[in-house]
mmCIF file of C-alpha atoms and ligand atoms in Angstrom:
data_model
loop_
_atom_site.group_PDB
_atom_site.id
_atom_site.type_symbol
_atom_site.label_atom_id
_atom_site.label_comp_id
_atom_site.label_asym_id
_atom_site.label_seq_id
_atom_site.Cartn_x
_atom_site.Cartn_y
_atom_site.Cartn_z
ATOM 1 C CA MET A 23 0.000 0.000 0.000
ATOM 2 C CA ARG A 24 1.070 3.572 -0.614
ATOM 3 C CA PRO A 25 0.072 5.653 2.413
ATOM 4 C CA PRO A 26 -2.978 7.918 2.153
ATOM 5 C CA LEU A 27 -2.007 11.600 1.885
ATOM 6 C CA ILE A 28 -4.285 14.289 3.218
ATOM 7 C CA TYR A 29 -4.239 17.691 1.542
ATOM 8 C CA HIS A 30 -6.485 20.597 0.639
ATOM 9 C CA PRO A 31 -5.696 23.192 -2.039
ATOM 10 C CA ALA A 32 -6.755 25.930 0.390
ATOM 11 C CA TYR A 33 -3.947 25.059 2.855
ATOM 12 C CA SER A 34 -1.611 27.628 1.343
ATOM 13 C CA ALA A 35 -3.769 30.657 2.164
ATOM 14 C CA PRO A 36 -2.353 33.867 0.706
ATOM 15 C CA LEU A 37 -0.348 36.039 3.117
ATOM 16 C CA PRO A 38 1.432 39.333 2.462
ATOM 17 C CA SER A 39 4.700 38.405 0.724
ATOM 18 C CA SER A 40 6.645 40.057 3.527
ATOM 19 C CA HIS A 41 5.119 37.715 6.132
ATOM 20 C CA ARG A 42 7.637 35.457 7.843
ATOM 21 C CA PHE A 43 5.449 32.355 7.972
ATOM 22 C CA PRO A 44 6.231 30.164 4.906
ATOM 23 C CA MET A 45 2.569 29.619 3.972
ATOM 24 C CA ALA A 46 3.355 28.486 0.399
ATOM 25 C CA LYS A 47 5.051 25.377 1.754
ATOM 26 C CA PHE A 48 1.921 23.202 1.727
ATOM 27 C CA ARG A 49 1.270 23.692 -1.986
ATOM 28 C CA LEU A 50 4.968 23.355 -2.860
ATOM 29 C CA LEU A 51 5.220 20.200 -0.756
ATOM 30 C CA LEU A 52 2.511 18.474 -2.784
ATOM 31 C CA ALA A 53 4.237 19.572 -6.016
ATOM 32 C CA LEU A 54 7.546 18.143 -4.738
ATOM 33 C CA LEU A 55 5.967 14.830 -3.696
ATOM 34 C CA ARG A 56 4.383 14.530 -7.152
ATOM 35 C CA ARG A 57 7.763 15.132 -8.824
ATOM 36 C CA GLN A 58 9.368 12.551 -6.557
ATOM 37 C CA GLY A 59 6.703 9.962 -7.376
ATOM 38 C CA LEU A 60 5.533 9.953 -3.754
ATOM 39 C CA ALA A 61 2.018 11.333 -4.356
ATOM 40 C CA SER A 62 -0.339 9.778 -6.876
ATOM 41 C CA GLU A 63 -3.928 10.915 -7.352
ATOM 42 C CA GLU A 64 -5.397 7.799 -5.725
ATOM 43 C CA GLN A 65 -3.405 8.468 -2.549
ATOM 44 C CA LEU A 66 -4.868 11.937 -2.059
ATOM 45 C CA HIS A 67 -7.747 12.664 0.329
ATOM 46 C CA GLN A 68 -9.321 16.061 0.786
ATOM 47 C CA PRO A 69 -10.670 16.991 4.231
ATOM 48 C CA LEU A 70 -13.747 18.989 5.179
ATOM 49 C CA PRO A 71 -13.506 21.799 7.721
ATOM 50 C CA ALA A 72 -13.710 20.515 11.309
ATOM 51 C CA PRO A 73 -17.264 20.915 12.615
ATOM 52 C CA ARG A 74 -17.674 23.117 15.655
ATOM 53 C CA ARG A 75 -18.480 20.196 17.953
ATOM 54 C CA TRP A 76 -15.057 18.663 17.244
ATOM 55 C CA LEU A 77 -13.255 21.925 17.823
ATOM 56 C CA GLU A 78 -15.067 22.429 21.108
ATOM 57 C CA LEU A 79 -13.740 19.148 22.469
ATOM 58 C CA VAL A 80 -10.566 21.226 22.984
ATOM 59 C CA HIS A 81 -11.209 24.910 22.354
ATOM 60 C CA GLY A 82 -13.561 27.342 24.043
ATOM 61 C CA ARG A 83 -16.338 28.921 22.024
ATOM 62 C CA ARG A 84 -15.319 32.463 22.906
ATOM 63 C CA TYR A 85 -11.855 31.869 21.523
ATOM 64 C CA HIS A 86 -12.717 30.155 18.256
ATOM 65 C CA GLN A 87 -15.566 32.530 17.474
ATOM 66 C CA ALA A 88 -13.488 35.594 18.233
ATOM 67 C CA PHE A 89 -10.730 34.226 16.023
ATOM 68 C CA ALA A 90 -13.075 33.510 13.110
ATOM 69 C CA ARG A 91 -14.678 36.944 13.396
ATOM 70 C CA GLY A 92 -11.363 38.773 13.675
ATOM 71 C CA GLN A 93 -12.306 39.870 17.201
ATOM 72 C CA LEU A 94 -9.299 38.669 19.170
ATOM 73 C CA SER A 95 -7.493 41.390 21.097
ATOM 74 C CA ALA A 96 -4.378 42.935 19.611
ATOM 75 C CA ALA A 97 -2.274 41.023 22.141
ATOM 76 C CA GLU A 98 -3.945 37.721 21.252
ATOM 77 C CA LYS A 99 -3.398 38.349 17.547
ATOM 78 C CA ARG A 100 0.234 39.268 18.106
ATOM 79 C CA ARG A 101 0.809 36.107 20.061
ATOM 80 C CA ILE A 102 -0.527 34.032 17.140
ATOM 81 C CA GLY A 103 1.397 35.983 14.511
ATOM 82 C CA LEU A 104 -0.981 35.292 11.621
ATOM 83 C CA PRO A 105 -3.728 37.587 10.285
ATOM 84 C CA ALA A 106 -7.338 36.308 10.525
ATOM 85 C CA THR A 107 -8.178 36.868 6.855
ATOM 86 C CA ALA A 108 -11.058 34.811 5.407
ATOM 87 C CA PRO A 109 -8.712 32.372 3.576
ATOM 88 C CA LEU A 110 -6.591 31.968 6.699
ATOM 89 C CA VAL A 111 -9.642 31.230 8.840
ATOM 90 C CA ARG A 112 -10.842 28.681 6.294
ATOM 91 C CA ARG A 113 -7.500 26.900 6.080
ATOM 92 C CA THR A 114 -7.324 26.780 9.872
ATOM 93 C CA TRP A 115 -10.620 24.858 10.160
ATOM 94 C CA LEU A 116 -9.675 22.673 7.191
ATOM 95 C CA ALA A 117 -6.309 21.717 8.678
ATOM 96 C CA VAL A 118 -7.996 20.457 11.860
ATOM 97 C CA GLY A 119 -10.405 18.439 9.726
ATOM 98 C CA GLY A 120 -7.343 17.167 7.867
ATOM 99 C CA THR A 121 -5.623 15.852 10.979
ATOM 100 C CA VAL A 122 -8.806 14.088 12.117
ATOM 101 C CA LEU A 123 -9.076 12.511 8.663
ATOM 102 C CA THR A 124 -5.396 11.527 8.768
ATOM 103 C CA ALA A 125 -5.907 9.847 12.124
ATOM 104 C CA ARG A 126 -8.947 7.931 10.860
ATOM 105 C CA LEU A 127 -7.119 6.798 7.718
ATOM 106 C CA ALA A 128 -4.121 5.760 9.821
ATOM 107 C CA LEU A 129 -6.398 3.501 11.875
ATOM 108 C CA ARG A 130 -7.796 1.979 8.702
ATOM 109 C CA HIS A 131 -4.524 1.587 6.751
ATOM 110 C CA GLY A 132 -1.804 1.558 9.414
ATOM 111 C CA LEU A 133 -0.187 4.780 8.228
ATOM 112 C CA ALA A 134 -1.422 8.091 6.821
ATOM 113 C CA CYS A 135 0.348 11.391 6.237
ATOM 114 C CA HIS A 136 -1.000 14.915 6.488
ATOM 115 C CA LEU A 137 0.546 17.654 4.354
ATOM 116 C CA ALA A 138 -0.129 20.099 7.220
ATOM 117 C CA GLY A 139 -0.795 19.924 10.960
ATOM 118 C CA GLY A 140 1.232 19.921 14.131
ATOM 119 C CA THR A 141 0.081 23.284 15.522
ATOM 120 C CA HIS A 142 1.123 22.297 19.021
ATOM 121 C CA HIS A 143 1.334 25.751 20.644
ATOM 122 C CA ALA A 144 -2.445 26.291 20.472
ATOM 123 C CA PHE A 145 -4.072 26.199 23.938
ATOM 124 C CA PRO A 146 -7.821 25.816 24.582
ATOM 125 C CA ASP A 147 -8.420 29.549 24.870
ATOM 126 C CA HIS A 148 -5.512 31.169 23.070
ATOM 127 C CA GLY A 149 -3.125 30.621 20.201
ATOM 128 C CA SER A 150 0.625 31.139 20.074
ATOM 129 C CA GLY A 151 3.589 30.861 17.721
ATOM 130 C CA PHE A 152 1.650 30.545 14.409
ATOM 131 C CA CYS A 153 -0.678 27.988 16.016
ATOM 132 C CA ILE A 154 -4.403 28.725 16.245
ATOM 133 C CA PHE A 155 -6.099 25.377 16.908
ATOM 134 C CA ASN A 156 -4.392 22.271 18.271
ATOM 135 C CA ASP A 157 -5.127 19.780 15.510
ATOM 136 C CA ALA A 158 -3.515 16.778 17.209
ATOM 137 C CA ALA A 159 -5.428 17.434 20.432
ATOM 138 C CA VAL A 160 -8.728 17.724 18.570
ATOM 139 C CA ALA A 161 -8.042 14.517 16.639
ATOM 140 C CA ALA A 162 -7.186 12.660 19.854
ATOM 141 C CA ARG A 163 -10.384 13.826 21.551
ATOM 142 C CA VAL A 164 -12.559 13.010 18.523
ATOM 143 C CA LEU A 165 -11.215 9.483 18.237
ATOM 144 C CA LEU A 166 -11.579 8.878 21.979
ATOM 145 C CA ALA A 167 -15.110 10.305 21.990
ATOM 146 C CA GLU A 168 -16.092 8.061 19.107
ATOM 147 C CA GLY A 169 -14.615 5.020 20.844
ATOM 148 C CA LEU A 170 -12.238 4.363 17.939
ATOM 149 C CA VAL A 171 -9.243 4.151 20.289
ATOM 150 C CA ARG A 172 -8.821 3.733 24.033
ATOM 151 C CA ARG A 173 -5.240 5.010 24.334
ATOM 152 C CA LEU A 174 -3.057 7.087 22.099
ATOM 153 C CA MET A 175 0.298 8.773 22.112
ATOM 154 C CA VAL A 176 1.496 12.075 20.730
ATOM 155 C CA VAL A 177 5.145 11.804 19.660
ATOM 156 C CA ASP A 178 6.270 15.385 19.128
ATOM 157 C CA LEU A 179 9.750 15.737 17.636
ATOM 158 C CA ASP A 180 9.344 19.309 16.423
ATOM 159 C CA VAL A 181 12.263 21.284 17.868
ATOM 160 C CA HIS A 182 9.881 23.303 20.043
ATOM 161 C CA GLN A 183 8.164 21.712 23.013
ATOM 162 C CA GLY A 184 4.585 20.583 22.379
ATOM 163 C CA ASP A 185 3.567 22.773 25.279
ATOM 164 C CA ALA A 186 -0.132 23.203 24.593
ATOM 165 C CA THR A 187 -0.625 19.517 23.799
ATOM 166 C CA ALA A 188 1.070 18.638 27.096
ATOM 167 C CA ALA A 189 -1.142 21.076 29.008
ATOM 168 C CA ILE A 190 -4.352 19.916 27.311
ATOM 169 C CA PHE A 191 -3.721 16.280 28.199
ATOM 170 C CA ALA A 192 -2.251 16.738 31.654
ATOM 171 C CA GLY A 193 -4.429 14.500 33.824
ATOM 172 C CA GLU A 194 -5.822 12.588 30.793
ATOM 173 C CA PRO A 195 -4.517 9.030 31.246
ATOM 174 C CA ARG A 196 -5.679 7.936 27.788
ATOM 175 C CA VAL A 197 -3.348 10.320 25.965
ATOM 176 C CA PHE A 198 0.400 10.038 26.543
ATOM 177 C CA THR A 199 2.394 13.084 25.442
ATOM 178 C CA PHE A 200 6.078 12.720 24.523
ATOM 179 C CA SER A 201 8.056 15.766 23.424
ATOM 180 C CA ALA A 202 11.755 15.845 22.468
ATOM 181 C CA HIS A 203 12.824 19.442 21.947
ATOM 182 C CA CYS A 204 15.648 21.929 22.211
ATOM 183 C CA ALA A 205 15.663 22.903 25.897
ATOM 184 C CA SER A 206 16.723 26.512 25.330
ATOM 185 C CA ASN A 207 14.212 27.206 22.568
ATOM 186 C CA PHE A 208 10.668 28.638 22.499
ATOM 187 C CA PRO A 209 8.479 28.379 24.539
ATOM 188 C CA LEU A 210 10.504 29.816 27.383
ATOM 189 C CA ARG A 211 8.015 28.549 29.941
ATOM 190 C CA LYS A 212 7.691 24.812 29.350
ATOM 191 C CA GLN A 213 4.725 22.672 30.285
ATOM 192 C CA ARG A 214 5.081 19.162 31.621
ATOM 193 C CA SER A 215 4.532 16.423 29.051
ATOM 194 C CA ASP A 216 4.108 12.841 30.250
ATOM 195 C CA LEU A 217 7.681 12.500 29.031
ATOM 196 C CA ASP A 218 9.936 15.395 28.086
ATOM 197 C CA LEU A 219 13.310 14.901 26.462
ATOM 198 C CA PRO A 220 15.051 18.291 26.616
ATOM 199 C CA LEU A 221 18.024 18.455 24.241
ATOM 200 C CA ALA A 222 21.117 20.685 24.294
ATOM 201 C CA ASP A 223 21.813 23.302 21.615
ATOM 202 C CA GLY A 224 23.814 22.085 18.652
ATOM 203 C CA LEU A 225 22.977 18.373 19.050
ATOM 204 C CA GLU A 226 23.917 16.399 15.915
ATOM 205 C CA ASP A 227 22.495 13.328 14.170
ATOM 206 C CA HIS A 228 24.148 10.568 16.138
ATOM 207 C CA ALA A 229 23.425 11.904 19.604
ATOM 208 C CA TYR A 230 19.882 12.924 18.645
ATOM 209 C CA LEU A 231 19.009 9.523 17.183
ATOM 210 C CA ALA A 232 20.535 7.780 20.194
ATOM 211 C CA ALA A 233 18.496 9.930 22.579
ATOM 212 C CA VAL A 234 15.175 9.306 20.823
ATOM 213 C CA GLY A 235 16.011 5.693 20.013
ATOM 214 C CA ASP A 236 16.807 4.989 23.672
ATOM 215 C CA VAL A 237 13.386 6.115 24.795
ATOM 216 C CA LEU A 238 10.739 5.500 22.174
ATOM 217 C CA PRO A 239 10.650 1.698 21.782
ATOM 218 C CA ASP A 240 10.320 1.106 25.535
ATOM 219 C CA LEU A 241 7.721 3.805 25.775
ATOM 220 C CA LEU A 242 5.617 2.148 23.085
ATOM 221 C CA ASP A 243 5.952 -1.211 24.849
ATOM 222 C CA GLN A 244 4.896 0.273 28.177
ATOM 223 C CA GLN A 245 2.039 2.421 26.945
ATOM 224 C CA ARG A 246 0.687 0.267 24.099
ATOM 225 C CA PRO A 247 -1.076 3.154 22.332
ATOM 226 C CA GLU A 248 -3.614 2.218 19.682
ATOM 227 C CA LEU A 249 -2.533 5.175 17.551
ATOM 228 C CA VAL A 250 0.483 7.480 17.427
ATOM 229 C CA LEU A 251 0.111 11.067 16.255
ATOM 230 C CA TYR A 252 3.613 11.967 15.071
ATOM 231 C CA ASN A 253 4.659 15.621 14.783
ATOM 232 C CA ALA A 254 7.579 15.385 12.353
ATOM 233 C CA GLY A 255 8.610 19.047 12.529
ATOM 234 C CA VAL A 256 11.776 19.668 10.512
ATOM 235 C CA ASP A 257 13.072 22.544 12.604
ATOM 236 C CA PRO A 258 15.709 20.362 14.340
ATOM 237 C CA HIS A 259 17.604 20.721 11.003
ATOM 238 C CA ARG A 260 20.934 22.566 11.250
ATOM 239 C CA GLY A 261 19.848 24.971 8.500
ATOM 240 C CA ASP A 262 16.666 25.995 10.326
ATOM 241 C CA ARG A 263 16.478 29.637 11.331
ATOM 242 C CA LEU A 264 14.808 28.965 14.669
ATOM 243 C CA GLY A 265 15.881 25.446 15.562
ATOM 244 C CA ARG A 266 19.240 25.584 17.426
ATOM 245 C CA LEU A 267 19.845 21.845 16.855
ATOM 246 C CA ALA A 268 22.154 20.540 14.141
ATOM 247 C CA LEU A 269 20.575 17.577 12.365
ATOM 248 C CA SER A 270 21.372 16.896 8.713
ATOM 249 C CA SER A 271 18.673 15.961 6.203
ATOM 250 C CA GLU A 272 19.876 12.368 6.442
ATOM 251 C CA GLY A 273 19.494 12.633 10.214
ATOM 252 C CA LEU A 274 15.902 13.829 9.890
ATOM 253 C CA LEU A 275 15.128 11.028 7.454
ATOM 254 C CA ASN A 276 16.607 8.477 9.849
ATOM 255 C CA ARG A 277 14.620 9.991 12.705
ATOM 256 C CA ASP A 278 11.402 9.540 10.726
ATOM 257 C CA ARG A 279 12.388 5.975 9.819
ATOM 258 C CA LEU A 280 13.106 5.256 13.477
ATOM 259 C CA VAL A 281 9.711 6.507 14.669
ATOM 260 C CA LEU A 282 7.688 4.847 11.926
ATOM 261 C CA ASP A 283 9.559 1.555 12.197
ATOM 262 C CA ALA A 284 9.233 1.458 15.992
ATOM 263 C CA CYS A 285 5.461 1.918 15.720
ATOM 264 C CA LEU A 286 4.730 -0.248 12.702
ATOM 265 C CA ARG A 287 6.771 -3.228 13.907
ATOM 266 C CA ARG A 288 4.515 -3.211 16.991
ATOM 267 C CA GLY A 289 1.393 -2.946 14.860
ATOM 268 C CA ILE A 290 0.699 0.591 16.090
ATOM 269 C CA PRO A 291 -0.870 2.835 13.415
ATOM 270 C CA VAL A 292 0.749 6.227 12.830
ATOM 271 C CA ALA A 293 -0.651 9.533 11.576
ATOM 272 C CA THR A 294 2.146 11.929 10.560
ATOM 273 C CA LEU A 295 1.895 15.729 10.739
ATOM 274 C CA ILE A 296 4.485 17.991 9.125
ATOM 275 C CA GLY A 297 4.985 20.402 12.046
ATOM 276 C CA GLY A 298 7.310 23.383 11.921
ATOM 277 C CA GLY A 299 10.273 24.450 9.816
ATOM 278 C CA TYR A 300 11.701 27.864 9.021
ATOM 279 C CA ASP A 301 14.003 28.504 6.073
ATOM 280 C CA GLU A 302 13.888 29.448 2.405
ATOM 281 C CA LEU A 303 11.030 27.579 0.747
ATOM 282 C CA THR A 304 13.098 25.254 -1.446
ATOM 283 C CA PRO A 305 15.229 23.611 1.270
ATOM 284 C CA LEU A 306 12.324 23.762 3.717
ATOM 285 C CA VAL A 307 9.940 21.874 1.444
ATOM 286 C CA GLU A 308 12.631 19.276 0.720
ATOM 287 C CA ARG A 309 12.951 18.687 4.462
ATOM 288 C CA HIS A 310 9.192 18.317 4.888
ATOM 289 C CA GLY A 311 9.274 15.787 2.033
ATOM 290 C CA LEU A 312 11.495 13.448 4.075
ATOM 291 C CA VAL A 313 8.742 12.054 6.296
ATOM 292 C CA PHE A 314 6.743 11.135 3.193
ATOM 293 C CA ARG A 315 9.754 9.295 1.779
ATOM 294 C CA ALA A 316 10.211 7.476 5.085
ATOM 295 C CA ALA A 317 6.486 6.662 5.143
ATOM 296 C CA ALA A 318 6.507 5.189 1.623
ATOM 297 C CA GLU A 319 9.542 3.044 2.525
ATOM 298 C CA GLN A 320 8.187 1.897 5.865
ATOM 299 C CA ALA A 321 4.755 1.061 4.452
ATOM 300 C CA ARG A 322 6.501 -1.202 1.952
ATOM 301 C CA LEU A 323 8.850 -2.742 4.515
ATOM 302 C CA HIS A 324 6.030 -3.514 6.928
ATOM 303 C CA GLY A 325 3.741 -4.870 4.232
ATOM 304 C CA LEU A 326 0.919 -2.379 4.731
HETATM 305 ZN ZN1 ZN B 479 8.694 24.126 15.829
#
């Protein structure tokens, strides 16, 4: 099987060209995957916007309505860092729908990959750091509410701590949160995940892979999640403007192989989310493409 890919043409909502968020990356990522032979038409699935009842399993009504109506305070808007234009609002609801769809398809097929998602700094009543809604948290709550899974794990390897996801699921025994991140990086004030792996500035491939590889297999054996939501942020790359770690592209690819292999060899389905990454579009999109390459390989290796 070739893994299902979840994408919507509205993901790359127009932003002012001077804006520092690389919003074109979603569209360019699909184009790259097509060129690389990693995305055929029959693999593609298009999500619907998340209905309000899903969103409200995590987010308060005041917050999401104020966001959609452009009524957040100036401080709240600044903290998010993205303008609430109509296309941006639409893509925000679609991306949450996309992660829920990715999680459902992962349960059905063993592996599914979202060409968006991983907005892990979004708290129930406020956004932060380009994150408006917490797509992984919504997907986890939807699947639990529908009885599709009893236990799941968020494996967050974006270079920034999955702070909001950790806070949302603190005291929720059915969702285990694991975050490996650069200790000195944003957010300054960390939350407590079920397991945090804080990493030193400048960490390179070998030490990074050893650190994650030492922890993850045992964790999966202990927790036995019925689904893993994997934030495959590429900002641990040494070329990333915000990352502060020093992984190579090969290192990122091996990281993704490690995570997918550890899950799939235990029969645990995985939904991958692209997470963060900050650089010129061409190298950035190539980095985001790595998890899709790892997914195609691992699907084949594990006979999905
Ligand atoms: Zn990040």
